[in-house]
Amino acid sequence: MKEFTVTPDPDAPGLSENLQGVDQNGAAVHLPVVVEKPLTLFLNGQEIVTMMTIGDYPDYLALGYLLNQNMLQADDEVTGIDYDDDLGVVVVRTDRETDFEEKLKKKTQTSGCAQGTVFGDVMEKFEDIILDPEVMLKTSWIYSLSRKINQQPSLYLETGAIHGCVLCEEDRPLIYMEDVGRHNAIDKIAGYMWRQGISPKAKIFYTTGRLTSEMVIKTVQMQIPIVISRSGFTAWGVDLARQANLTLIGRAKGKRFVCLSGADRLVFDIDPATVPEESSKHQRKAAR
Amino acid sequence: MKEFTVTPDPDAPGLSENLQGVDQNGAAVHLPVVVEKPLTLFLNGQEIVTMMTIGDYPDYLALGYLLNQNMLQADDEVTGIDYDDDLGVVVVRTDRETDFEEKLKKKTQTSGCAQGTVFGDVMEKFEDIILDPEVMLKTSWIYSLSRKINQQPSLYLETGAIHGCVLCEEDRPLIYMEDVGRHNAIDKIAGYMWRQGISPKAKIFYTTGRLTSEMVIKTVQMQIPIVISRSGFTAWGVDLARQANLTLIGRAKGKRFVCLSGADRLVFDIDPATVPEESSKHQRKAAR
């Protein structure tokens, strides 16, 4: 699979708006601002959830959400996906009859959490997953991936205030998705992988977002053995990663990174001293 | 009210853990990592939601969540708040009988969005609120508040990977709350204001998080006329702020800021050129 098979298109119409305001000097400024709009997901006539999204790849977002919520099974046949941009609705249809009335009630109890809504039966599946211990991660790949991803044109560099997630293999970024919620970006990748039949074997997941319990749970569910993030950790995220033998690398910026789980997969093949620091431009963007 | 009446306590037991890992050189490192744990909220015997939180101020978080969801009214009498740390449960009791079975069903449909779950009837209330047009914001306050807040010891400076929200008046930070979810931090402030009878009049809300639709909706509901953020905007957040005449200032770092709504409240009383840039240390932390 070639590098950046899917990449953000910061110039795509509708993903950002140019808004007028004033700066610290009182001067008029025009600022590109990322769009955020509701998308309501139906599965076979049942309303499942409304997601806040930038609105690209609604089909992959819908599939990935259903997969990561265990509402769609790997062997399910999707007979249709209808998307209505004006109504902000996406409908997924399957051969199998589905009814998640009970699950939706259960979800109510965990909704509103900082990380969206993945728990309950999702955790049962989580505990059964064993990630491949044989997969290695060369530390030179961490630097190559960060450099390539940070230099790739994106809404992140254009507008800030958005998260990016990238499916990678060795030192090659493959599928780069962005969204206002990092859990949407990862769901879009999950949907793309399922639809295109891409194996999680020996894949690496790169994210700009924090390594919270939700991100770890979703990555493990997707059977991806390695996660790299620009951001920091939460203790529960680390705890879950250690349970699943997930290699968890955070604060990956410039020469630096920290690995708090699955360090035995690391192969130190490069001297960090030879790695250039990030440009201040990207450092500044990163904080938005 | 004096400065920093409430401030984070980065040394409080249980808010962070010191975890061991390896750095980019393969050397063992110990890293303070913020805690993230579930807290299940009951209102008069009905389970409402499970929130992911660092776990401080569970009573204010519970009250603020219920207030910002319109499940608790300003004139309600709270007869008791019971918190069980081991069970991760907080129970709020009111004189008035409550039943949100229908509302919880409705919430299901919007859960999982990047911004938690505020919509439906919350938007109806939103449209009735008129924020005081007389309130002014001196630009020198923006710089003073940023400097004071950034220099205040916090979990943010200690561990990163956490959001901070601060209720301010003129150039004085008053109530500083942190949490893994920025909507939890703002809910804790809402709960504190209600419990302590603090008026939103002429208050300023400072946040490290992005100015999304949810943050704007909650701030307007709390009747706070001004928001300042280190981070960027979403277009819908700006649109909602303009509807409510909320002064919305983002990307407030060093000398810089951008105002995309309610700029007529700004009083330019300082030359930005005289403002020192932020330390690289804080810039680095900010990206975590």
Coordinates of C-alpha atoms in Angstrom, one line a residue:
Chain A
M1 CA 0.0 0.0 0.0
K2 CA 1.5 3.3 -1.0
E3 CA 2.2 6.3 1.4
F4 CA -0.7 8.6 2.1
T5 CA -3.2 6.6 0.1
V6 CA -5.7 8.7 2.0
T7 CA -4.8 12.2 3.1
P8 CA -6.6 15.3 4.4
D9 CA -7.7 17.8 1.8
P10 CA -7.5 21.2 3.6
D11 CA -8.9 22.9 0.4
A12 CA -12.0 20.7 0.1
P13 CA -15.1 22.9 0.2
G14 CA -17.1 22.7 3.4
L15 CA -14.4 21.5 5.8
S16 CA -13.3 25.0 6.9
E17 CA -14.8 28.5 6.8
N18 CA -12.9 31.8 6.5
L19 CA -14.2 33.9 9.4
Q20 CA -13.5 37.6 10.1
G21 CA -12.5 38.9 13.5
V22 CA -10.0 41.3 15.1
D23 CA -6.5 40.5 16.4
Q24 CA -4.6 41.8 19.5
N25 CA -4.0 45.1 17.7
G26 CA -7.7 45.6 16.9
A27 CA -6.9 45.0 13.2
A28 CA -9.4 43.0 11.1
V29 CA -8.2 39.5 10.4
H30 CA -9.6 36.6 8.4
L31 CA -9.1 33.2 10.0
P32 CA -9.7 29.7 8.5
V33 CA -11.8 27.8 11.1
V34 CA -12.6 24.1 11.0
V35 CA -16.3 23.2 10.5
E36 CA -18.2 21.2 13.2
K37 CA -21.6 19.8 12.3
P38 CA -23.9 17.1 13.6
L39 CA -24.2 13.8 11.7
T40 CA -27.0 11.4 12.9
L41 CA -26.4 7.7 12.3
F42 CA -29.1 5.2 11.7
L43 CA -28.6 1.4 11.6
N44 CA -31.5 -0.3 9.7
G45 CA -34.0 2.3 10.7
Q46 CA -32.9 2.7 14.3
E47 CA -31.3 6.0 15.4
I48 CA -28.0 5.2 17.0
V49 CA -26.1 8.4 17.7
T50 CA -25.4 12.0 16.6
M51 CA -21.8 12.7 16.1
M52 CA -20.1 16.1 15.9
T53 CA -17.8 15.8 12.8
I54 CA -16.1 17.9 10.1
G55 CA -18.3 15.9 7.7
D56 CA -15.8 14.1 5.3
Y57 CA -16.0 10.3 4.9
P58 CA -19.4 10.0 6.6
D59 CA -19.6 6.4 5.3
Y60 CA -16.3 5.3 6.9
L61 CA -17.2 7.2 10.1
A62 CA -20.6 5.4 10.3
L63 CA -19.0 2.0 9.7
G64 CA -16.1 2.6 12.1
Y65 CA -18.4 3.8 14.8
L66 CA -20.6 0.7 14.5
L67 CA -17.6 -1.6 14.4
N68 CA -16.0 0.0 17.4
Q69 CA -19.3 -0.2 19.3
N70 CA -19.6 -3.9 18.4
M71 CA -22.9 -3.0 16.7
L72 CA -21.5 -4.2 13.4
Q73 CA -19.7 -7.6 13.2
A74 CA -16.6 -8.3 11.0
D75 CA -18.6 -10.7 8.9
D76 CA -21.8 -8.6 8.6
E77 CA -22.8 -7.8 5.0
V78 CA -23.5 -4.1 4.5
T79 CA -26.2 -3.9 1.9
G80 CA -26.2 -0.1 1.6
I81 CA -25.0 3.2 3.0
D82 CA -27.1 6.3 2.3
Y83 CA -25.8 9.8 3.2
D84 CA -27.8 13.0 3.0
D85 CA -25.6 16.0 3.4
D86 CA -28.5 18.5 3.8
L87 CA -30.2 16.5 6.5
G88 CA -27.0 15.5 8.1
V89 CA -28.0 11.8 8.2
V90 CA -26.2 8.6 7.3
V91 CA -28.1 5.3 7.2
V92 CA -26.2 1.9 7.3
R93 CA -28.2 -1.2 6.2
T94 CA -27.2 -4.8 6.9
D95 CA -28.5 -8.2 5.9
R96 CA -28.6 -9.1 9.5
E97 CA -31.5 -7.7 11.5
T98 CA -30.3 -5.4 14.3
D99 CA -31.8 -4.0 17.5
F100 CA -29.8 -2.2 20.0
E101 CA -32.6 -0.7 22.2
E102 CA -31.0 -2.3 25.3
K103 CA -27.5 -1.4 24.3
L104 CA -28.6 2.2 23.7
K105 CA -30.1 2.4 27.1
K106 CA -26.8 1.0 28.5
K107 CA -24.9 3.6 26.5
T108 CA -26.9 6.4 28.2
Q109 CA -25.3 5.5 31.4
T110 CA -21.8 6.1 30.1
S111 CA -22.5 9.0 27.7
G112 CA -21.1 12.4 28.5
C113 CA -17.7 11.0 29.4
A114 CA -14.7 12.8 28.1
Q115 CA -14.0 10.0 25.7
G116 CA -17.4 9.4 24.1
T117 CA -19.1 6.1 24.8
V118 CA -17.2 2.9 24.7
F119 CA -17.7 0.5 27.6
G120 CA -19.9 -2.4 28.9
D121 CA -19.7 -5.3 26.4
V122 CA -16.9 -3.5 24.6
M123 CA -14.6 -4.2 27.6
E124 CA -15.6 -7.9 27.5
K125 CA -14.3 -8.1 23.9
F126 CA -11.2 -6.1 24.9
E127 CA -10.1 -8.7 27.5
D128 CA -10.1 -11.5 24.9
I129 CA -7.7 -9.8 22.5
I130 CA -4.0 -10.8 22.3
L131 CA -1.8 -8.4 20.3
D132 CA 1.0 -9.9 18.3
P133 CA 4.2 -9.9 20.6
E134 CA 6.4 -10.5 17.6
V135 CA 5.9 -7.1 16.0
M136 CA 8.9 -4.8 16.3
L137 CA 9.0 -1.0 16.2
K138 CA 12.3 0.6 15.1
T139 CA 12.7 4.0 16.9
S140 CA 13.8 5.5 13.5
W141 CA 10.3 4.9 12.3
I142 CA 8.8 7.0 15.1
Y143 CA 10.9 10.0 13.9
S144 CA 10.2 9.4 10.1
L145 CA 6.4 9.0 10.7
S146 CA 6.3 12.2 12.8
R147 CA 8.2 14.2 10.2
K148 CA 6.2 12.9 7.2
I149 CA 2.8 13.4 9.0
N150 CA 3.7 16.9 10.3
Q151 CA 4.8 18.0 6.9
Q152 CA 1.7 16.6 5.1
P153 CA -0.8 19.4 4.2
S154 CA -3.7 19.1 6.6
L155 CA -6.6 20.9 8.3
Y156 CA -4.5 20.7 11.4
L157 CA -1.8 22.9 9.8
E158 CA -4.4 25.1 8.2
T159 CA -6.9 25.7 11.0
G160 CA -5.7 24.0 14.1
A161 CA -8.4 22.9 16.6
I162 CA -8.6 19.4 15.0
H163 CA -7.2 16.0 15.7
G164 CA -5.4 13.7 13.3
C165 CA -5.1 9.9 13.3
V166 CA -2.9 8.0 10.9
L167 CA -2.7 4.3 10.1
C168 CA 1.0 3.5 9.4
E169 CA 3.2 0.5 8.5
E170 CA 6.9 0.6 9.4
D171 CA 8.0 4.2 8.4
R172 CA 5.1 4.7 5.9
P173 CA 2.0 6.7 6.8
L174 CA -0.9 5.1 4.9
I175 CA -4.3 6.4 5.9
Y176 CA -4.5 9.9 7.4
M177 CA -7.9 11.0 8.8
E178 CA -8.8 14.2 10.7
D179 CA -11.8 15.3 12.8
V180 CA -12.9 17.6 15.6
G181 CA -13.1 14.6 17.8
R182 CA -10.1 12.2 17.9
H183 CA -12.5 9.3 18.4
N184 CA -14.2 10.2 15.0
A185 CA -10.8 10.2 13.3
I186 CA -10.0 6.7 14.6
D187 CA -13.5 5.5 13.7
K188 CA -13.1 6.7 10.1
I189 CA -9.9 4.7 9.9
A190 CA -11.6 1.6 11.4
G191 CA -14.4 2.0 8.8
Y192 CA -11.9 2.4 6.0
M193 CA -9.9 -0.7 7.1
W194 CA -13.0 -2.8 7.3
R195 CA -14.4 -1.6 3.9
Q196 CA -11.1 -2.0 2.1
G197 CA -10.1 -5.2 3.8
I198 CA -6.9 -3.8 5.3
S199 CA -5.3 -6.1 8.0
P200 CA -4.2 -4.5 11.3
K201 CA -1.2 -6.9 11.4
A202 CA 2.0 -5.1 12.1
K203 CA 0.3 -1.7 11.7
I204 CA 1.1 1.4 13.7
F205 CA -1.4 3.9 14.9
Y206 CA -0.3 7.5 15.1
T207 CA -2.5 10.2 16.8
T208 CA -2.2 13.8 17.7
G209 CA -4.6 13.2 20.7
R210 CA -4.1 12.2 24.2
L211 CA -3.7 8.5 25.1
T212 CA -6.9 8.1 27.1
S213 CA -8.7 4.9 28.0
E214 CA -11.0 5.3 25.0
M215 CA -8.2 5.6 22.5
V216 CA -6.4 2.5 23.9
I217 CA -9.6 0.5 24.0
K218 CA -10.4 1.4 20.3
T219 CA -6.9 0.6 19.1
V220 CA -6.8 -2.7 20.9
Q221 CA -10.3 -3.6 19.5
M222 CA -8.9 -2.8 16.0
Q223 CA -6.0 -5.3 16.9
I224 CA -3.3 -2.7 16.1
P225 CA -0.3 -3.5 18.4
I226 CA 1.5 -0.1 18.5
V227 CA 0.3 3.5 19.2
I228 CA 2.3 6.7 18.9
S229 CA 1.0 10.1 20.1
R230 CA 2.3 13.6 20.2
S231 CA 0.3 14.1 23.4
G232 CA 0.4 12.7 26.9
F233 CA -1.1 9.8 28.8
T234 CA -3.8 9.1 31.3
A235 CA -3.1 6.5 34.0
W236 CA -6.0 4.3 33.0
G237 CA -5.0 4.4 29.3
V238 CA -1.5 3.1 30.4
D239 CA -3.1 0.5 32.6
L240 CA -5.3 -0.8 29.8
A241 CA -2.4 -0.8 27.3
R242 CA -0.3 -2.9 29.7
Q243 CA -3.2 -5.4 30.1
A244 CA -3.4 -5.8 26.4
N245 CA 0.4 -5.7 25.7
L246 CA -0.1 -2.6 23.5
T247 CA 3.0 -0.6 22.8
L248 CA 2.1 2.9 24.0
I249 CA 4.4 5.8 23.0
G250 CA 3.5 9.3 24.0
R251 CA 4.9 12.9 23.9
A252 CA 6.6 12.0 20.6
K253 CA 7.9 15.4 19.5
G254 CA 11.3 16.3 18.0
K255 CA 14.0 14.0 19.5
R256 CA 11.8 13.0 22.4
F257 CA 9.3 10.3 23.2
V258 CA 8.3 8.2 26.2
C259 CA 7.1 4.5 26.1
L260 CA 4.9 3.5 29.1
S261 CA 3.8 0.1 27.8
G262 CA 5.1 -2.7 25.6
A263 CA 8.7 -1.3 25.4
D264 CA 9.9 -4.8 24.5
R265 CA 8.8 -4.2 20.9
L266 CA 11.2 -1.2 20.6
V267 CA 14.4 -1.6 18.5
F268 CA 16.7 1.4 19.1
D269 CA 18.2 1.8 15.7
I270 CA 19.0 5.5 15.7
D271 CA 20.7 8.1 17.9
P272 CA 18.1 10.6 18.9
A273 CA 20.8 13.3 19.0
T274 CA 20.9 13.1 15.2
V275 CA 17.2 13.9 14.9
P276 CA 16.3 17.6 14.2
E277 CA 13.9 19.5 16.5
E278 CA 10.5 20.4 15.2
S279 CA 10.0 23.8 13.6
S280 CA 8.5 26.3 16.0
K281 CA 5.7 26.8 13.5
H282 CA 4.5 23.2 14.1
Q283 CA 5.1 23.5 17.9
R284 CA 2.8 26.5 17.9
K285 CA 0.2 24.8 15.8
A286 CA 0.3 21.8 18.0
A287 CA -1.0 23.7 21.0
R288 CA -4.2 24.9 19.3
Chain B
M1 CA -13.5 37.4 46.1
K2 CA -9.7 36.8 46.3
E3 CA -7.5 35.5 43.6
F4 CA -7.3 31.7 43.2
T5 CA -9.9 31.0 45.9
V6 CA -9.9 27.5 44.4
T7 CA -6.7 26.2 42.7
P8 CA -5.5 22.8 41.5
D9 CA -3.5 20.8 44.0
P10 CA -1.0 18.8 41.8
D11 CA 0.4 17.2 45.0
A12 CA -3.0 15.9 46.1
P13 CA -2.9 12.1 46.5
G14 CA -4.8 10.2 43.8
L15 CA -4.8 12.8 41.1
S16 CA -1.7 11.6 39.4
E17 CA 0.5 8.4 39.4
N18 CA 4.2 8.1 38.9
L19 CA 4.6 5.6 36.1
Q20 CA 7.8 3.9 34.9
G21 CA 8.7 3.7 31.3
V22 CA 11.6 4.2 28.9
D23 CA 12.6 7.3 26.9
Q24 CA 14.0 7.8 23.4
N25 CA 17.4 6.6 24.6
G26 CA 16.1 3.4 26.2
A27 CA 16.8 4.9 29.6
A28 CA 14.3 4.2 32.4
V29 CA 12.1 7.2 33.3
H30 CA 9.5 7.9 35.8
L31 CA 6.6 10.1 34.6
P32 CA 3.8 11.7 36.5
V33 CA 0.6 10.7 34.7
V34 CA -2.9 12.2 35.4
V35 CA -5.5 9.8 36.7
E36 CA -8.7 9.1 34.8
K37 CA -11.5 7.2 36.5
P38 CA -15.3 6.7 36.0
L39 CA -17.7 8.5 38.3
T40 CA -21.4 7.4 38.1
L41 CA -23.9 10.1 38.9
F42 CA -27.3 9.3 40.4
L43 CA -30.1 11.9 40.8
N44 CA -32.7 10.8 43.4
G45 CA -32.2 7.1 42.7
Q46 CA -32.0 7.4 38.9
E47 CA -28.7 6.7 37.2
I48 CA -27.9 9.6 34.9
V49 CA -24.4 9.3 33.5
T50 CA -20.9 8.0 34.0
M51 CA -18.2 10.6 33.6
M52 CA -14.5 10.1 33.2
T53 CA -12.8 12.4 35.7
I54 CA -9.7 13.0 37.7
G55 CA -12.0 12.6 40.7
D56 CA -11.5 15.9 42.7
Y57 CA -14.6 17.9 43.6
P58 CA -17.1 15.1 42.7
D59 CA -19.9 17.1 44.4
Y60 CA -19.4 20.2 42.3
L61 CA -19.0 18.1 39.1
A62 CA -22.3 16.4 39.8
L63 CA -24.1 19.6 40.5
G64 CA -22.6 21.4 37.5
Y65 CA -23.4 18.5 35.2
L66 CA -27.0 18.5 36.3
L67 CA -27.3 22.3 36.1
N68 CA -25.8 22.4 32.6
Q69 CA -28.1 19.6 31.4
N70 CA -31.1 21.5 32.8
M71 CA -31.8 18.5 35.1
L72 CA -31.3 20.7 38.2
Q73 CA -33.1 24.1 38.3
A74 CA -31.5 27.2 39.9
D75 CA -34.2 27.2 42.6
D76 CA -34.0 23.5 43.4
E77 CA -33.2 22.6 47.0
V78 CA -30.4 20.0 47.2
T79 CA -31.1 17.9 50.3
G80 CA -28.0 15.8 50.1
I81 CA -24.9 14.8 48.1
D82 CA -23.4 11.4 48.9
Y83 CA -20.0 10.4 47.4
D84 CA -18.5 7.0 47.6
D85 CA -14.9 7.0 46.4
D86 CA -14.5 3.2 46.3
L87 CA -17.7 2.6 44.3
G88 CA -17.1 5.7 42.1
V89 CA -20.6 6.9 42.8
V90 CA -22.1 10.3 43.6
V91 CA -25.8 10.7 44.5
V92 CA -27.5 14.1 44.4
R93 CA -30.9 14.3 46.3
T94 CA -33.4 17.1 45.8
D95 CA -36.7 18.1 47.4
R96 CA -38.4 18.1 44.0
E97 CA -39.1 14.7 42.5
T98 CA -37.2 14.1 39.3
D99 CA -37.6 11.7 36.4
F100 CA -35.5 12.0 33.2
E101 CA -36.3 8.7 31.6
E102 CA -37.4 10.5 28.4
K103 CA -34.5 12.9 28.5
L104 CA -32.0 10.1 28.9
K105 CA -33.4 8.4 25.9
K106 CA -33.0 11.6 24.0
K107 CA -29.4 12.0 25.2
T108 CA -28.6 8.6 23.8
Q109 CA -29.1 10.0 20.4
T110 CA -26.5 12.7 20.8
S111 CA -24.0 10.8 23.0
G112 CA -20.6 9.9 21.5
C113 CA -20.2 13.3 20.0
A114 CA -16.8 14.9 20.4
Q115 CA -18.3 17.4 22.9
G116 CA -20.2 15.1 25.3
T117 CA -24.0 15.5 25.4
V118 CA -25.6 18.9 25.4
F119 CA -28.4 19.5 23.0
G120 CA -32.2 19.1 22.6
D121 CA -34.0 21.2 25.2
V122 CA -30.6 22.8 26.2
M123 CA -30.7 24.6 22.9
E124 CA -34.1 26.0 23.6
K125 CA -32.9 27.6 26.8
F126 CA -29.8 28.8 25.0
E127 CA -31.9 30.9 22.6
D128 CA -33.6 32.8 25.4
I129 CA -30.4 34.0 27.0
I130 CA -29.2 37.6 26.5
L131 CA -25.7 38.3 27.7
D132 CA -25.0 41.7 29.2
P133 CA -23.7 44.0 26.3
E134 CA -22.4 46.6 28.8
V135 CA -19.6 44.4 30.2
M136 CA -16.2 45.5 28.9
L137 CA -12.9 43.5 28.5
K138 CA -9.6 45.3 28.7
T139 CA -7.0 43.6 26.5
S140 CA -4.5 44.0 29.3
W141 CA -6.6 41.6 31.4
I142 CA -6.2 38.9 28.8
Y143 CA -2.4 39.0 29.2
S144 CA -2.6 39.2 33.0
L145 CA -5.0 36.3 33.3
S146 CA -2.9 34.2 30.9
R147 CA 0.3 34.9 32.8
K148 CA -1.2 34.3 36.3
I149 CA -2.9 31.1 35.2
N150 CA 0.1 29.7 33.4
Q151 CA 2.3 30.4 36.3
Q152 CA -0.1 28.8 38.9
P153 CA 1.0 25.3 39.9
S154 CA -1.3 22.8 38.3
L155 CA -1.7 19.2 37.1
Y156 CA -1.4 20.7 33.6
L157 CA 2.2 21.8 34.3
E158 CA 2.9 18.7 36.2
T159 CA 1.5 16.0 33.9
G160 CA 0.1 17.6 30.8
A161 CA -2.8 15.7 29.1
I162 CA -5.4 17.7 31.1
H163 CA -7.6 20.7 30.6
G164 CA -8.0 23.7 32.8
C165 CA -11.0 26.1 33.2
V166 CA -10.8 29.3 35.3
L167 CA -13.6 31.6 36.3
C168 CA -12.1 35.2 36.4
E169 CA -13.2 38.8 37.1
E170 CA -11.3 41.6 35.4
D171 CA -7.6 40.6 35.7
R172 CA -8.2 38.2 38.7
P173 CA -8.4 34.4 38.3
L174 CA -10.9 33.2 41.0
I175 CA -11.8 29.5 40.5
Y176 CA -9.4 27.2 38.7
M177 CA -10.6 23.7 38.0
E178 CA -8.9 21.0 36.0
D179 CA -10.1 17.7 34.5
V180 CA -9.3 15.1 31.7
G181 CA -12.4 16.4 29.9
R182 CA -12.7 20.2 29.5
H183 CA -16.5 19.8 29.9
N184 CA -16.0 18.3 33.3
A185 CA -13.8 21.3 34.3
I186 CA -16.5 23.8 33.3
D187 CA -19.2 21.7 35.0
K188 CA -17.2 21.8 38.3
I189 CA -17.1 25.5 38.0
A190 CA -20.8 25.7 37.3
G191 CA -21.5 23.5 40.4
Y192 CA -19.2 25.6 42.6
M193 CA -20.8 28.9 41.4
W194 CA -24.3 27.6 42.1
R195 CA -23.4 26.1 45.5
Q196 CA -21.5 29.2 46.7
G197 CA -23.9 31.7 45.1
I198 CA -21.4 33.3 42.8
S199 CA -23.0 35.6 40.2
P200 CA -21.9 35.2 36.5
K201 CA -22.2 39.0 36.1
A202 CA -19.2 40.5 34.4
K203 CA -17.3 37.3 34.9
I204 CA -14.7 36.0 32.4
F205 CA -14.3 32.3 31.5
Y206 CA -10.7 31.1 30.7
T207 CA -10.1 27.7 29.2
T208 CA -7.2 25.7 27.8
G209 CA -9.6 23.8 25.5
R210 CA -10.9 24.4 22.0
L211 CA -13.9 26.7 21.6
T212 CA -16.4 24.1 20.3
S213 CA -20.2 24.3 20.2
E214 CA -20.4 22.6 23.6
M215 CA -18.1 25.0 25.4
V216 CA -20.0 28.0 23.9
I217 CA -23.4 26.5 24.8
K218 CA -22.3 25.8 28.4
T219 CA -20.7 29.2 28.9
V220 CA -23.8 31.0 27.6
Q221 CA -26.1 28.8 29.8
M222 CA -24.0 29.9 32.7
Q223 CA -24.6 33.5 31.6
I224 CA -20.9 34.3 31.4
P225 CA -20.4 37.0 28.7
I226 CA -16.7 36.5 27.9
V227 CA -14.6 33.4 27.0
I228 CA -10.8 33.4 26.5
S229 CA -9.0 30.3 25.2
R230 CA -5.4 29.3 24.5
S231 CA -6.8 27.0 21.7
G232 CA -8.6 27.5 18.4
F233 CA -12.2 27.7 17.3
T234 CA -14.8 25.6 15.5
A235 CA -17.1 27.4 13.0
W236 CA -20.2 26.3 14.9
G237 CA -18.8 27.5 18.2
V238 CA -18.2 30.9 16.6
D239 CA -21.7 30.9 15.0
L240 CA -23.4 30.1 18.4
A241 CA -21.2 32.8 20.2
R242 CA -22.4 35.4 17.6
Q243 CA -26.0 34.4 18.1
A244 CA -25.7 34.9 21.9
N245 CA -23.5 38.0 21.7
L246 CA -20.7 36.1 23.6
T247 CA -17.3 37.6 23.4
L248 CA -15.1 34.7 22.0
I249 CA -11.3 35.1 22.2
G250 CA -9.1 32.2 21.0
R251 CA -5.4 31.4 20.4
A252 CA -4.5 33.6 23.4
K253 CA -0.8 32.9 23.7
G254 CA 2.1 35.4 24.3
K255 CA 1.3 38.7 22.6
R256 CA -1.4 37.1 20.3
F257 CA -5.1 36.5 20.4
V258 CA -8.0 36.5 17.9
C259 CA -11.5 37.7 18.7
L260 CA -14.2 36.2 16.4
S261 CA -17.3 37.3 18.3
G262 CA -18.4 40.2 20.5
A263 CA -15.4 42.3 19.7
D264 CA -17.3 45.4 20.7
R265 CA -16.7 44.5 24.3
L266 CA -12.9 44.9 23.8
V267 CA -11.0 47.9 25.2
F268 CA -7.5 48.1 23.8
D269 CA -5.6 49.5 26.8
I270 CA -2.2 48.0 26.2
D271 CA 0.4 47.7 23.4
P272 CA 0.8 44.0 22.7
A273 CA 4.5 44.7 21.7
T274 CA 5.2 45.3 25.4
V275 CA 3.9 41.8 26.3
P276 CA 6.6 39.2 26.8
E277 CA 6.3 35.9 24.9
E278 CA 5.5 32.7 26.8
S279 CA 8.3 30.5 28.1
S280 CA 9.2 27.6 25.7
K281 CA 8.5 25.3 28.7
H282 CA 4.9 26.3 28.8
Q283 CA 4.6 26.2 25.0
R284 CA 5.9 22.6 25.1
K285 CA 3.5 21.6 27.9
A286 CA 0.6 23.2 26.1
A287 CA 0.9 20.7 23.2
R288 CA 0.5 17.7 25.5

